[in-house]
Every structure is written in C-alpha cells, then in structure tokens.
Coordinates of C-alpha atoms in Angstrom, one line a residue:
M192 CA 0.0 0.0 0.0
T193 CA 1.3 3.5 -0.7
T194 CA 0.3 6.8 0.7
S195 CA 1.1 10.2 -0.8
F196 CA 1.2 13.6 0.8
R197 CA 1.4 17.0 -0.8
S198 CA 4.0 19.5 0.2
P199 CA 3.1 23.0 1.1
A200 CA 3.3 23.8 -2.6
G201 CA 1.4 20.8 -3.7
V202 CA 4.0 18.4 -5.0
A203 CA 3.3 14.8 -4.0
T204 CA 5.7 12.8 -1.9
V205 CA 5.0 9.0 -2.1
F206 CA 6.1 6.4 0.4
S207 CA 5.1 2.9 1.4
T208 CA 3.1 2.6 4.6
D209 CA 4.4 -0.9 5.2
Q210 CA 8.0 0.1 4.6
K211 CA 10.2 -0.7 7.5
I212 CA 12.5 2.2 8.1
R213 CA 15.3 1.7 10.6
V214 CA 15.6 4.6 12.9
G215 CA 16.7 5.3 16.4
N216 CA 14.5 7.0 19.1
I217 CA 13.5 10.6 18.8
H218 CA 16.6 11.7 20.6
S219 CA 18.5 11.0 17.4
L220 CA 16.9 14.1 16.0
R221 CA 17.9 16.3 18.9
S222 CA 21.4 17.3 20.1
S223 CA 22.3 16.4 23.6
R224 CA 25.0 19.0 24.2
T225 CA 25.6 22.4 22.8
V226 CA 28.9 24.4 22.3
F227 CA 28.6 28.1 21.3
L228 CA 31.1 29.4 18.8
G229 CA 29.9 33.0 18.2
R230 CA 28.7 34.7 15.0
N231 CA 27.5 32.4 12.4
V232 CA 29.8 31.8 9.5
F233 CA 29.5 28.1 8.6
G234 CA 25.9 27.2 9.2
G235 CA 22.8 27.7 11.2
V236 CA 21.6 27.1 14.7
H237 CA 19.9 23.7 14.8
S238 CA 17.0 24.0 17.2
L239 CA 14.6 21.1 17.5
P240 CA 11.6 20.4 19.8
P241 CA 12.3 18.2 22.9
S242 CA 11.3 14.6 22.7
S243 CA 8.4 13.3 24.8
S244 CA 9.8 9.8 25.3
S245 CA 13.2 8.2 24.9
S246 CA 11.5 5.1 23.5
S247 CA 9.4 7.0 20.9
S248 CA 10.2 6.5 17.3
I249 CA 9.5 8.6 14.2
K250 CA 9.0 8.0 10.6
A251 CA 11.5 9.2 8.1
I252 CA 8.9 11.3 6.3
S253 CA 7.6 14.7 7.5
T254 CA 3.9 15.1 7.0
P255 CA 3.1 18.3 5.1
A256 CA 0.2 20.4 6.1
K257 CA -2.5 19.1 3.8
P258 CA -2.6 15.4 3.0
E259 CA -4.1 14.6 -0.4
A260 CA -4.1 11.6 -2.6
A261 CA -1.8 11.8 -5.7
K262 CA -0.6 9.5 -8.4
P263 CA 2.9 8.2 -7.8
T264 CA 5.6 9.7 -10.0
K265 CA 8.8 8.1 -11.1
R266 CA 11.8 8.9 -8.9
S267 CA 15.5 8.2 -9.1
K268 CA 17.2 5.7 -6.8
V269 CA 18.8 8.6 -4.9
E270 CA 15.4 10.0 -4.1
I271 CA 14.4 6.8 -2.5
I272 CA 17.6 6.6 -0.5
K273 CA 17.1 10.2 0.8
E274 CA 13.5 9.5 1.8
N275 CA 14.4 6.3 3.7
S276 CA 17.4 7.8 5.5
N277 CA 15.9 9.3 8.6
F278 CA 17.1 12.7 7.5
I279 CA 20.5 11.6 6.1
R280 CA 21.4 9.2 8.8
Y281 CA 20.6 5.6 7.9
P282 CA 22.3 3.4 6.8
L283 CA 25.4 5.6 6.9
N284 CA 25.5 5.5 10.7
E285 CA 25.7 1.7 10.6
E286 CA 28.1 1.5 7.7
L287 CA 30.6 3.7 9.5
L288 CA 30.8 1.1 12.3
T289 CA 31.7 -1.8 10.0
E290 CA 35.3 -3.0 9.5
S291 CA 35.0 -2.7 5.7
P292 CA 37.2 0.1 4.2
N293 CA 34.2 1.4 2.2
V294 CA 30.5 2.0 2.7
N295 CA 27.6 0.7 0.7
E296 CA 25.8 2.4 -2.2
S297 CA 23.1 4.1 -0.1
A298 CA 25.7 5.4 2.4
V299 CA 27.9 6.7 -0.5
Q300 CA 25.0 8.9 -1.5
L301 CA 24.3 10.1 2.1
I302 CA 27.8 10.9 3.1
K303 CA 27.9 13.5 0.4
F304 CA 25.5 15.6 2.5
H305 CA 28.1 15.4 5.3
G306 CA 30.7 16.8 2.9
S307 CA 32.5 13.7 1.7
Y308 CA 32.9 11.5 -1.4
Q309 CA 34.1 7.9 -1.3
Q310 CA 37.1 7.4 -3.7
Y311 CA 39.7 4.8 -4.7
N312 CA 43.0 4.9 -6.5
R313 CA 42.1 4.1 -10.1
E314 CA 45.7 3.4 -11.0
E315 CA 46.1 0.6 -8.6
R316 CA 45.9 -2.9 -9.9
G317 CA 44.7 -6.0 -8.1
G318 CA 42.1 -4.4 -5.8
R319 CA 40.8 -1.2 -4.6
S320 CA 42.2 1.0 -1.8
Y321 CA 39.3 3.0 -0.6
S322 CA 39.6 6.4 0.9
F323 CA 37.4 9.5 1.4
M324 CA 37.7 13.1 0.2
L325 CA 36.4 15.7 2.6
R326 CA 35.4 19.2 1.5
T327 CA 34.9 22.1 3.8
K328 CA 32.2 24.8 3.6
N329 CA 33.6 28.3 3.8
P330 CA 31.2 31.1 2.8
S331 CA 33.2 33.9 1.1
G332 CA 36.2 31.6 1.3
K333 CA 36.9 32.7 4.9
V334 CA 39.2 30.5 6.8
P335 CA 40.1 31.5 10.4
N336 CA 43.7 31.0 11.5
Q337 CA 42.8 28.1 13.8
L338 CA 41.0 26.2 11.1
Y339 CA 43.8 26.7 8.6
L340 CA 46.3 25.2 11.0
T341 CA 44.0 22.3 11.8
M342 CA 43.5 21.5 8.1
D343 CA 47.2 21.6 7.6
D344 CA 47.8 19.2 10.4
L345 CA 45.0 16.8 9.3
A346 CA 46.4 16.7 5.7
D347 CA 49.7 15.4 7.1
E348 CA 48.3 13.0 9.8
F349 CA 45.3 11.6 8.0
G350 CA 45.4 12.7 4.3
I351 CA 47.9 12.4 1.5
G352 CA 50.1 15.3 2.8
T353 CA 48.5 18.0 0.6
L354 CA 45.6 20.4 0.8
R355 CA 43.6 21.5 -2.2
L356 CA 42.0 24.8 -2.7
T357 CA 38.8 24.4 -4.8
T358 CA 37.0 26.5 -7.3
R359 CA 34.2 27.1 -4.7
Q360 CA 36.5 28.7 -2.1
T361 CA 36.9 25.6 0.1
F362 CA 39.5 23.0 1.1
Q363 CA 39.5 19.5 -0.1
L364 CA 41.3 16.9 2.0
H365 CA 42.1 13.7 0.1
G366 CA 43.0 10.2 1.2
V367 CA 41.2 10.0 4.6
L368 CA 40.6 6.3 5.6
K369 CA 37.1 5.3 6.8
Q370 CA 38.3 4.5 10.4
N371 CA 39.7 8.1 10.6
L372 CA 36.6 9.9 9.3
K373 CA 35.1 10.7 12.7
T374 CA 38.4 11.9 14.1
V375 CA 38.9 14.2 11.1
M376 CA 35.4 15.5 11.0
S377 CA 35.2 16.2 14.7
S378 CA 38.5 18.0 14.5
I379 CA 37.2 20.3 11.8
I380 CA 34.0 21.0 13.7
K381 CA 35.8 21.7 17.0
N382 CA 38.2 24.1 15.2
M383 CA 35.6 26.6 13.7
G384 CA 35.1 24.6 10.5
S385 CA 32.3 22.5 8.9
T386 CA 31.8 20.2 6.0
L387 CA 28.0 20.1 6.3
G388 CA 26.4 20.5 2.9
A389 CA 29.7 20.9 1.0
C390 CA 28.4 18.0 -1.2
G391 CA 24.9 16.5 -1.8
D392 CA 21.5 17.7 -3.0
L393 CA 21.4 21.0 -1.2
N394 CA 22.9 24.5 -1.2
R395 CA 26.7 24.2 -1.6
N396 CA 29.3 26.8 -0.5
V397 CA 28.2 30.4 -1.1
L398 CA 30.8 32.3 -3.1
A399 CA 31.7 36.0 -2.5
P400 CA 34.8 38.0 -3.4
A401 CA 37.8 36.9 -1.3
A402 CA 39.3 40.3 -1.0
P403 CA 39.1 41.5 2.6
Y404 CA 38.4 45.1 1.6
A405 CA 37.0 47.4 4.3
K406 CA 34.5 48.7 1.8
R407 CA 30.7 48.8 2.5
D408 CA 29.7 46.9 -0.6
Y409 CA 32.3 44.2 -0.2
L410 CA 31.5 43.8 3.5
F411 CA 27.8 43.7 2.7
A412 CA 28.3 41.0 0.0
Q413 CA 30.2 38.8 2.4
E414 CA 27.7 39.3 5.1
T415 CA 24.9 38.4 2.7
A416 CA 26.8 35.3 1.6
D417 CA 27.1 34.3 5.3
N418 CA 23.4 34.8 5.9
I419 CA 22.3 32.9 2.8
A420 CA 24.6 30.0 3.8
A421 CA 23.0 30.0 7.3
L422 CA 19.5 30.2 5.9
L423 CA 20.0 27.2 3.7
S424 CA 22.0 25.1 6.2
P425 CA 20.3 21.8 7.2
Q426 CA 18.5 22.0 10.5
S427 CA 17.8 18.4 11.5
G428 CA 21.0 17.8 13.4
F429 CA 22.2 14.8 11.4
Y430 CA 25.7 16.1 10.9
Y431 CA 26.4 16.6 14.6
D432 CA 24.8 13.4 15.5
M433 CA 27.1 11.5 13.2
W434 CA 30.4 13.1 13.9
V435 CA 30.4 14.7 17.4
D436 CA 27.7 12.4 19.1
G437 CA 25.1 15.1 19.0
E438 CA 27.2 17.8 20.6
Q439 CA 26.1 20.8 18.5
F440 CA 28.7 23.5 17.8
M441 CA 26.2 26.3 17.3
T442 CA 26.8 29.8 16.0
A443 CA 24.8 32.9 16.6
E444 CA 22.5 33.6 13.7
A445 CA 21.4 37.0 12.5
P446 CA 17.8 37.6 13.6
E447 CA 16.8 38.2 9.9
V448 CA 18.0 34.7 9.1
V449 CA 15.8 33.0 11.7
E450 CA 12.9 35.1 10.7
A451 CA 13.2 34.3 7.0
R452 CA 13.7 30.6 7.6
N453 CA 10.6 30.3 9.9
D454 CA 8.4 32.5 7.7
N455 CA 5.7 30.4 6.0
S456 CA 3.3 33.1 4.9
H457 CA 3.6 31.9 1.3
G458 CA 3.6 28.2 1.7
T459 CA 7.4 27.6 1.5
N460 CA 7.9 25.5 4.6
F461 CA 7.2 21.9 5.6
V462 CA 5.2 22.3 8.8
D463 CA 6.6 20.8 12.0
S464 CA 9.5 19.2 10.0
P465 CA 13.1 19.0 11.3
E466 CA 13.9 20.4 7.8
P467 CA 11.5 23.3 7.2
I468 CA 13.0 24.2 3.9
Y469 CA 14.4 20.9 2.6
G470 CA 11.9 18.3 4.0
T471 CA 12.9 14.6 3.7
Q472 CA 13.9 14.9 0.0
F473 CA 16.1 17.9 0.1
L474 CA 16.7 19.4 -3.4
P475 CA 16.7 17.4 -6.7
R476 CA 20.4 18.1 -7.2
K477 CA 23.2 20.4 -5.9
F478 CA 22.5 24.1 -5.8
K479 CA 25.1 26.9 -6.2
I480 CA 24.9 30.5 -5.2
A481 CA 27.4 33.4 -5.5
V482 CA 27.2 37.0 -4.2
T483 CA 29.4 39.8 -5.5
V484 CA 29.6 43.6 -6.2
P485 CA 29.4 45.4 -9.5
T486 CA 32.5 44.9 -11.8
D487 CA 33.9 42.1 -9.6
N488 CA 33.4 38.8 -11.4
S489 CA 36.0 36.9 -9.4
V490 CA 33.2 34.5 -8.5
D491 CA 32.1 33.4 -12.1
L492 CA 28.7 34.8 -11.2
L493 CA 26.8 33.5 -14.2
T494 CA 27.7 29.9 -13.7
N495 CA 25.6 29.6 -10.5
D496 CA 22.0 28.6 -9.9
I497 CA 21.6 32.0 -8.3
G498 CA 23.8 35.0 -8.8
V499 CA 23.4 38.0 -6.4
V500 CA 24.9 41.4 -7.0
V501 CA 24.9 44.2 -4.5
V502 CA 23.4 47.5 -5.8
S503 CA 24.5 50.7 -4.0
D504 CA 23.4 54.3 -4.2
E505 CA 25.6 57.2 -5.3
N506 CA 27.0 57.4 -1.8
G507 CA 28.2 53.7 -1.8
E508 CA 25.4 52.6 0.5
P509 CA 23.9 49.2 -0.4
Q510 CA 20.3 49.4 -1.4
G511 CA 19.4 46.1 -2.9
F512 CA 20.4 43.3 -5.2
N513 CA 20.1 42.2 -8.8
I514 CA 19.4 38.5 -9.0
Y515 CA 20.4 36.1 -11.8
V516 CA 19.2 32.5 -12.2
G517 CA 19.8 29.4 -14.1
G518 CA 23.5 28.9 -14.5
G519 CA 25.2 25.5 -14.4
M520 CA 28.2 23.8 -16.0
G521 CA 27.6 20.0 -15.9
R522 CA 26.7 18.1 -19.0
T523 CA 27.1 14.6 -20.6
H524 CA 29.1 13.8 -23.7
R525 CA 27.1 12.9 -26.8
M526 CA 23.8 14.0 -25.1
E527 CA 22.8 17.3 -26.6
S528 CA 19.8 17.4 -24.2
T529 CA 22.4 18.1 -21.5
F530 CA 24.2 21.4 -21.7
A531 CA 26.1 24.1 -19.9
R532 CA 24.2 27.3 -19.4
I533 CA 24.8 30.8 -18.0
A534 CA 22.4 32.6 -15.7
E535 CA 20.0 35.3 -16.9
P536 CA 18.5 38.3 -15.0
L537 CA 15.5 37.6 -12.8
G538 CA 15.0 41.0 -11.3
Y539 CA 15.9 43.4 -8.4
V540 CA 14.9 43.2 -4.7
P541 CA 15.5 45.6 -1.9
K542 CA 18.2 44.5 0.5
E543 CA 15.8 43.6 3.3
D544 CA 14.1 41.0 1.0
I545 CA 17.1 39.1 -0.3
L546 CA 16.7 36.1 2.0
Y547 CA 13.0 35.7 1.2
A548 CA 13.8 36.0 -2.6
V549 CA 16.5 33.4 -2.4
K550 CA 14.3 31.1 -0.4
A551 CA 11.5 31.5 -2.9
I552 CA 13.9 30.5 -5.8
V553 CA 15.2 27.4 -3.8
V554 CA 11.6 26.3 -3.1
T555 CA 10.6 26.7 -6.7
Q556 CA 13.4 24.3 -7.6
R557 CA 12.6 22.0 -4.7
E558 CA 9.0 21.7 -5.9
H559 CA 9.4 21.7 -9.7
G560 CA 12.9 20.4 -10.4
R561 CA 13.0 16.9 -11.9
R562 CA 13.5 14.0 -9.5
D563 CA 13.2 11.2 -12.0
D564 CA 16.5 11.6 -13.9
R565 CA 19.5 13.3 -12.2
K566 CA 21.0 14.3 -15.5
Y567 CA 18.2 16.9 -15.8
S568 CA 17.7 17.8 -12.2
R569 CA 19.7 21.1 -12.0
M570 CA 17.7 24.3 -12.0
K571 CA 19.0 25.3 -15.4
Y572 CA 16.9 22.7 -17.0
L573 CA 13.8 24.0 -15.3
L574 CA 14.6 27.5 -16.5
S575 CA 15.2 26.2 -20.0
S576 CA 11.9 24.3 -20.0
W577 CA 9.8 27.0 -18.6
G578 CA 11.5 30.2 -19.8
I579 CA 12.3 33.1 -17.5
E580 CA 8.7 34.6 -17.5
K581 CA 7.0 31.5 -16.2
F582 CA 9.9 30.9 -13.7
R583 CA 9.6 34.5 -12.4
D584 CA 5.8 34.1 -12.0
V585 CA 6.1 31.0 -9.9
V586 CA 9.0 32.4 -7.8
E587 CA 6.9 35.5 -7.1
Q588 CA 4.1 33.3 -5.6
Y589 CA 6.6 32.0 -3.0
Y590 CA 8.2 35.4 -2.6
G591 CA 4.9 37.2 -2.2
K592 CA 6.0 40.2 -4.2
K593 CA 6.8 41.2 -7.8
F594 CA 10.4 41.6 -8.8
E595 CA 11.5 45.0 -9.9
P596 CA 13.5 45.4 -13.2
P597 CA 17.2 44.7 -12.7
R598 CA 19.4 47.8 -12.2
D599 CA 22.0 48.8 -14.8
L600 CA 25.5 47.6 -14.0
P601 CA 28.9 48.4 -15.3
E602 CA 31.0 45.9 -17.3
W603 CA 32.3 42.9 -15.5
E604 CA 36.0 42.3 -14.9
F605 CA 37.9 39.2 -13.7
K606 CA 39.8 40.1 -10.5
S607 CA 42.5 37.7 -9.2
Y608 CA 43.6 39.7 -6.1
L609 CA 47.1 38.4 -6.5
G610 CA 49.9 40.5 -5.0
W611 CA 49.8 43.2 -2.3
H612 CA 46.7 45.3 -1.7
E613 CA 45.7 47.8 1.0
Q614 CA 42.5 46.6 2.8
G615 CA 41.4 50.1 3.6
D616 CA 41.7 49.7 7.4
G617 CA 45.4 50.3 7.7
A618 CA 46.3 46.6 7.0
W619 CA 47.3 44.8 3.8
F620 CA 46.4 41.6 2.2
C621 CA 48.5 39.4 -0.1
G622 CA 47.1 37.2 -2.8
L623 CA 49.3 34.2 -3.7
H624 CA 49.0 32.0 -6.9
V625 CA 48.8 28.3 -6.3
D626 CA 49.0 26.1 -9.4
S627 CA 45.7 24.1 -9.6
G628 CA 45.1 24.9 -6.0
R629 CA 47.4 22.2 -4.8
V630 CA 49.3 23.1 -1.6
G631 CA 52.1 20.7 -0.7
G632 CA 55.8 20.3 -0.1
N633 CA 57.9 23.3 0.7
M634 CA 55.0 25.7 -0.2
K635 CA 52.8 24.1 2.4
K636 CA 55.5 24.2 5.0
T637 CA 56.2 27.9 4.4
L638 CA 52.6 28.9 4.3
R639 CA 52.1 27.2 7.6
E640 CA 55.0 29.0 9.2
V641 CA 53.9 32.5 8.0
I642 CA 50.2 31.9 8.9
E643 CA 51.1 30.6 12.3
K644 CA 53.8 33.1 13.1
Y645 CA 51.7 36.2 12.3
R646 CA 48.4 34.6 13.3
L647 CA 46.9 35.5 10.0
D648 CA 43.4 34.6 8.8
V649 CA 43.2 33.5 5.2
R650 CA 40.7 33.4 2.3
I651 CA 40.4 31.0 -0.6
T652 CA 39.6 32.5 -4.0
P653 CA 37.3 30.9 -6.7
N654 CA 40.4 30.7 -8.8
Q655 CA 42.0 28.2 -6.4
N656 CA 44.4 30.8 -4.9
I657 CA 45.0 31.9 -1.3
V658 CA 44.8 35.4 0.3
L659 CA 46.7 36.2 3.5
C660 CA 44.7 38.8 5.4
D661 CA 45.3 41.6 8.0
I662 CA 49.1 42.0 7.4
K663 CA 50.8 44.9 9.1
S664 CA 53.0 47.2 7.0
E665 CA 56.1 46.3 8.9
W666 CA 55.6 42.6 8.2
K667 CA 55.5 43.0 4.4
R668 CA 59.1 42.7 3.5
S669 CA 59.9 39.7 5.6
I670 CA 56.8 37.8 4.5
T671 CA 57.5 38.6 0.8
T672 CA 61.1 37.2 1.2
V673 CA 60.0 34.0 2.9
L674 CA 57.2 33.3 0.5
A675 CA 59.4 33.9 -2.6
Q676 CA 61.9 31.4 -1.3
A677 CA 59.2 28.8 -1.3
G678 CA 58.1 29.6 -4.8
L679 CA 55.1 31.7 -3.9
L680 CA 55.9 34.6 -6.2
Q681 CA 54.5 38.0 -6.7
P682 CA 52.2 38.1 -9.8
E683 CA 54.8 39.8 -12.0
F684 CA 56.9 36.7 -11.8
V685 CA 54.0 34.3 -12.5
D686 CA 53.2 33.5 -16.2
P687 CA 50.0 35.3 -17.1
L688 CA 48.7 32.0 -18.5
N689 CA 49.0 30.3 -15.1
Q690 CA 47.3 33.2 -13.3
T691 CA 44.0 32.5 -14.9
A692 CA 44.2 28.7 -15.6
M693 CA 42.2 26.1 -13.6
A694 CA 42.0 22.4 -13.6
C695 CA 40.0 19.8 -11.6
P696 CA 41.7 17.0 -9.7
A697 CA 40.7 14.2 -12.2
F698 CA 43.1 11.2 -12.0
P699 CA 43.9 9.2 -9.9
L700 CA 41.1 9.6 -7.4
C701 CA 38.1 11.0 -9.1
P702 CA 35.8 8.2 -10.2
L703 CA 34.4 10.3 -13.1
A704 CA 37.6 11.3 -14.7
I705 CA 38.2 10.2 -18.3
T706 CA 41.6 11.7 -18.7
E707 CA 44.1 14.0 -16.9
A708 CA 43.5 17.5 -15.7
E709 CA 45.4 18.7 -12.7
R710 CA 48.4 16.6 -13.5
G711 CA 48.3 17.5 -17.2
I712 CA 47.8 21.2 -17.1
P713 CA 51.4 22.3 -16.2
S714 CA 52.7 20.7 -19.4
I715 CA 49.7 22.1 -21.4
L716 CA 50.4 25.6 -20.3
K717 CA 54.1 25.4 -21.1
R718 CA 53.2 24.2 -24.6
V719 CA 50.7 27.1 -25.0
R720 CA 53.4 29.5 -24.0
A721 CA 55.8 27.9 -26.5
M722 CA 53.2 28.4 -29.2
F723 CA 52.8 32.0 -28.2
E724 CA 56.5 32.6 -28.6
K725 CA 56.6 30.7 -31.9
V726 CA 53.9 32.9 -33.5
G727 CA 55.2 36.1 -32.0
L728 CA 52.7 36.8 -29.2
E729 CA 54.1 38.8 -26.3
Y730 CA 54.8 37.4 -22.9
D731 CA 52.1 39.6 -21.2
E732 CA 49.4 38.3 -23.5
S733 CA 47.3 35.5 -22.3
V734 CA 44.2 33.3 -22.8
V735 CA 42.0 31.7 -20.1
V736 CA 42.7 28.0 -20.2
R737 CA 40.7 25.5 -18.1
V738 CA 41.0 21.7 -18.1
T739 CA 38.6 19.1 -16.7
G740 CA 38.9 15.3 -16.8
C741 CA 35.2 14.8 -17.6
P742 CA 32.3 16.9 -18.9
N743 CA 30.9 17.7 -15.4
G744 CA 32.8 21.0 -15.6
C745 CA 34.1 21.3 -12.0
A746 CA 36.8 23.8 -13.2
R747 CA 34.2 25.7 -15.3
P748 CA 35.8 25.0 -18.7
Y749 CA 32.7 26.1 -20.6
M750 CA 33.4 29.7 -19.7
A751 CA 37.1 29.6 -20.8
E752 CA 38.6 31.0 -23.9
V753 CA 40.2 27.6 -24.3
G754 CA 38.3 24.8 -22.6
L755 CA 39.7 21.2 -22.7
V756 CA 37.2 18.6 -21.5
G757 CA 38.2 15.0 -21.2
D758 CA 36.4 12.8 -23.7
G759 CA 38.7 9.7 -24.0
P760 CA 42.1 8.4 -22.9
N761 CA 44.6 11.2 -23.5
S762 CA 42.0 13.2 -25.5
Y763 CA 39.9 16.3 -25.1
Q764 CA 36.9 18.0 -26.5
V765 CA 38.0 21.5 -27.3
W766 CA 35.7 24.4 -26.4
L767 CA 36.3 28.0 -27.6
G768 CA 34.6 31.3 -27.2
G769 CA 34.6 32.3 -23.6
T770 CA 35.8 35.7 -22.5
P771 CA 38.4 36.9 -20.0
N772 CA 35.7 38.4 -17.8
Q773 CA 33.6 35.1 -17.8
T774 CA 30.4 36.6 -19.3
Q775 CA 30.0 34.5 -22.4
I776 CA 29.7 30.8 -22.7
A777 CA 32.0 28.8 -25.0
R778 CA 30.9 26.3 -27.6
A779 CA 32.2 22.8 -28.5
F780 CA 34.7 23.2 -31.4
M781 CA 36.4 19.8 -31.9
D782 CA 36.0 16.3 -30.4
K783 CA 38.7 13.7 -29.6
V784 CA 41.7 15.9 -29.9
K785 CA 44.7 13.9 -28.7
I786 CA 46.9 15.5 -26.1
Q787 CA 49.9 15.2 -28.5
D788 CA 48.0 17.0 -31.3
L789 CA 47.1 20.2 -29.4
E790 CA 49.7 22.3 -31.4
K791 CA 48.0 21.2 -34.7
V792 CA 44.8 22.9 -33.4
F793 CA 46.0 25.9 -31.5
E794 CA 49.1 27.1 -33.2
P795 CA 47.2 28.1 -36.4
L796 CA 44.5 29.8 -34.2
F797 CA 47.0 31.8 -32.1
Y798 CA 48.9 32.8 -35.3
N799 CA 45.7 34.1 -37.0
W800 CA 44.6 35.8 -33.8
K801 CA 47.8 37.7 -33.7
L802 CA 47.4 38.7 -37.4
G803 CA 43.7 39.3 -37.6
R804 CA 42.5 40.5 -34.3
Q805 CA 40.8 43.8 -33.8
A806 CA 41.9 46.4 -31.2
K807 CA 42.0 44.8 -27.8
E808 CA 40.1 41.7 -29.1
S809 CA 40.6 38.7 -26.8
F810 CA 41.2 35.3 -28.2
G811 CA 37.7 34.2 -27.2
E812 CA 36.1 37.2 -28.9
F813 CA 38.2 36.5 -32.0
T814 CA 37.1 32.9 -32.3
T815 CA 33.4 34.0 -31.9
R816 CA 33.7 36.7 -34.5
M817 CA 35.4 34.4 -37.0
G818 CA 33.1 31.5 -36.6
F819 CA 34.0 27.9 -36.3
E820 CA 33.9 27.0 -40.0
K821 CA 36.4 29.7 -40.8
L822 CA 38.6 28.6 -37.9
K823 CA 38.7 25.1 -39.2
E824 CA 39.7 26.4 -42.6
L825 CA 42.6 28.3 -41.1
I826 CA 43.8 25.2 -39.3
S827 CA 43.6 23.2 -42.6
A828 CA 45.5 25.9 -44.6
Y829 CA 48.2 26.5 -42.0
E830 CA 51.7 25.8 -43.1
G831 CA 53.6 27.2 -40.2
S832 CA 54.3 30.7 -39.0
P833 CA 57.1 32.6 -40.8
Q834 CA 60.2 33.0 -38.7

C-alpha cells in the first residue's frame, strides 16, 4: 500500500506505509549538548523540539500540512535513498561502524550531504584501496587562523600530505581512511570549521569576493553570503549526531536569518518538520549561489544557480540586489539534451528582502525540479523548459511580491587579487597564486610558518588561490622574502597563462575522470606559452585555459577561452569562445583531440589571432567573430608561421 502527501506547494511525496525504516529513538533528531562558537559563518543554529519519550520512534517522512491523494511519480534511486534515510542518517550511521574500508551504495549517497565523497585509486591494480575526500564549507572563502592550522595538520596526519583549494573557495582533503573519518570530521568541527552541505543535494558553499576590503559593498556582499549560507543550512542535526555524538557547535545567527527561515506566509515551509525548507527529500540536485559587487566577477557569477549582485546608491550605501538565475556547468558527452548554461536576469529586490527571494527560488526548484533523472535535475533545466517569464511568475508566488526590473550595472572584470593590496583599514592583504590549488611540499610548510607566526586569517579564491589577510605594513618585507623562497611569487613573476588557468583533480582519485586535468595542465600551459612565442605573441598576452577530466565541468571549462574537456584516454573535447571576464559561454569546437595534437589545433589559431584581431580583441572574442567553419579552414590551410 502506498500513501502520498502533498508538500506546502502541492507536490506529491509518495512512500510505502508498510515500509520498515530503521531509525533510532527521537533523541537522534535532537542534540544532547551544545557548544557556542559565536557569530554564524559556517551554518545555522539547529534547534529542535524536545522529545516526549526516549522510546518514541519517528518515521523518516515529515507530514506536510494538507494530506491529499496523488498519483505516484517516477523517482530516481537517490530520491528513495534520501526518503528512507531518517534525514540523512541511515544506513550511513551503521556503515561507519563496520570493519570494511568502504561503505555501501546508499551510504555513498548520504555521506555527500556530510561533505565527503568515497574514492579509490584508479591506477592501482589487483584491488581497490578506498579512501574519502572531505570538502569544507567556507562562505566567502573565509578561513580562520585556527581552522587553517587544523586542516594543515589533518592533511599530514590523515590525508595524502597536501591540501587542495577548490573553485568554490573551500578546502579538499584527500586520502582519509574510513576509520579516521570521525576523528577528522570532529577535529574540523571543533576548530571553527564545517563540511556540512559541501556536497549533496542542497545548497553548496556560497561564493563571494575573497578580497578583505573594508568597503561597504564588499563587506555587505560577504555578510549576505554568510546569511544565505545560514538560511539554507540543514537544521535536523544529522551532521552533529554523526560526527560529534550530538554535541552541536552552534553559532549565533542574525535575527533576519531566523525570521526568513521560519516564515511560511507563502507556503514555502514543511510544517513541523526538522527540515522546514528541505523536507525529507532535500533538493533534486546540488545548488550553487554566488554573491558579488558590480564589476567584480572573481566568482564566475553567471555559472551559478543563483547570482546575487549588491546594488548601491551614489554614496556607496547598499540598497538592494540584482538577481540572476539558471547557471550551471555540468553536461554529458554525446547527449545534446544536457548542456552548460549561463544565468539570466530575474529582477531586483530591496536589501531587506534578499533572504526571502533566495528562499523562494530554492523552493521553486525543490517543488518543480526533476527528480526522475538526475542528469536533468539542476535548476538550469527548469529555466530552459519554462522560460524566464514563467519561472519568475512561480517564484513571485513563493516570494509574495513582484520583482522590480534589474538595475543597470557596469562591465564585469575578472579580478584575481594576486599581489599586495591595501585593505582600507590600515592593514594589507597578499594574494598568492597556487597552481591548480594544490598546496604541498615546501609551499605548504612555508605557508604554515607564515600563517602561524603572524596569526593570519586567510581566504580562498574561486580561482584556487589563497589570500593572506590583515598584514601589518612592517611585516610585508619579511613575509615577501620567505614566500618567494618557497616559490610563492608576486604576480609579475608568474606566467599570465598560469594566473587565470584552472583544472579539476581528475586522476587518480576522481571516479568520473576520463583523462588527466590537474596533473596534465602544467605541461599544457608550457606548450601554449611555447606556441605564443613561436607565432610572435608577447609574454604579457594570455588566454584563459581551463581543463577538466570529464564533462561535469568542475573547473568551469565552458566559460574559458580555451576549454579542454576530457572525452577519452589522453584526448579532449575543445571548447572555444569564452571571454576573459567570464560573461560569455564557450561552444564545442572539436572532439577527440589527442593531447599530443594540441599544437595542430592551437598554433594556427594563435597565429591568426595575432594577425587578424581587432583592437584589444581577446582570443575568445576573436574565435566567436570568425566562426568555427572559418577557424577550421585556417587550421587546414596553416603551413607554419614565418620565422
């Protein structure tokens, strides 16, 4: 027998009434101890009603306000796993107690919500050595001093000896064994960190410019990112139950966050549910949000499900936000029904309404995003299917207001924040380039020494670099010297190609990788530089190169001027046409280009760009203007550049 309930917005949730769901007593949904950490940065306060009896048990389904019969709809396997999980607990809680080095298929899906992926070394023969990758959640890329030192220690003691800075301003820690997961997770939690929601079908890390400027718009953007992260943080306590035995490390939330989360005046919430916004099913897929200020596109704004831009008055006082919706990078090779997409304008809201507007967009995706086929579950497919007008109409029902027309904004620029900059409060910050975000060896040792000696907080950029914050003027010279000795150079000594390049980890640990990315990009960039020199391009000229080992697009290759997307052993699909300020999506140019044949494709293009470009025309703009048929003709006719 099956029973179906409708959510507050009328979408049916179907479950079996005779299904046996293994859960603990109701205390499993309530934290037994609380530790207070201060102002919210990493997630929300998780408050739950007290239990009435230690022997009471609950079902893993929250009952929405108005039960109503409905016809069952097809759902993916992951949707069933989520529904039966007792809010992302079972069977992960049991799998973690076994002696096996890995967890089962259901637990693999659930541990993502806790911020971890199960992996194995794909280059090993004769068996699988399982380990886990942990990803932190750092809104605006903020990393307190204590957390950085903790992550540095954990990488040496329980990881593979390196830290990785991600394209979403977080850390990734690779190589953690299952028996060490609880030790590592609890260490992160107890040292001002979190991995909650860094993976899984919910809001991921909220991006914001990493620059610690003491400017009203930058500070407001970062505060807004913190508040959105808190608003959309899971509330049912599963994370703390699993890793610190229910001891909740709570942080004070802004009153407007609590008010926005609890508001149900437009039918957004599940009534009396431990997860008022997410319910038992959470979202159909991952959800990405970025906040920034006008001109600053360090966050790749248009690649996010929601892009939020601070709009200020003539005195620099923030007044509201432009909102963009529907970006997303993932796709599948040879399936034209899957695609990368950039966000489009939704409208403008006054600053006091931003949390309600974001919540309304998330709920629209929760209720109407596809749950039958995960390839089409991102919000970009809902936008593409409905169109922006219908999408706006539905969001406005949950928001309770009409969106105003978006405000005019100046042109976007990519900002790396490398080098020394004044913060505006008497201190300095220093942005350091890290190839592919991989911190290891002497670089890791030196960064640790500097951060520990001067008690610096740091920030991670969306371009996989690191920013040292709050540096006194008298420290600059000695810090510069020490960093340079470890290869952490000022930007004038870093090849411009490297400054904008990105790559995903790919082999050997990513299970989705088809070919190399992080390990291959150093050689690729050297070859691009050699081609530049051969055709007569200057050293300070550059193109944005991004490489991924599969079409999922973790390093956002579809926004690059040159995107290389793994499509076979040692081969790439070539994408062209992105722009240096990341405002135009690239298009697929060639398939199955072998790594050894890159010069045959790119040397003719670089040569003709040098000869035929218009004033200040970037390589991406040149390839778009010329058209792909003409570019292929140029490649075929190329006989080598004259000396």
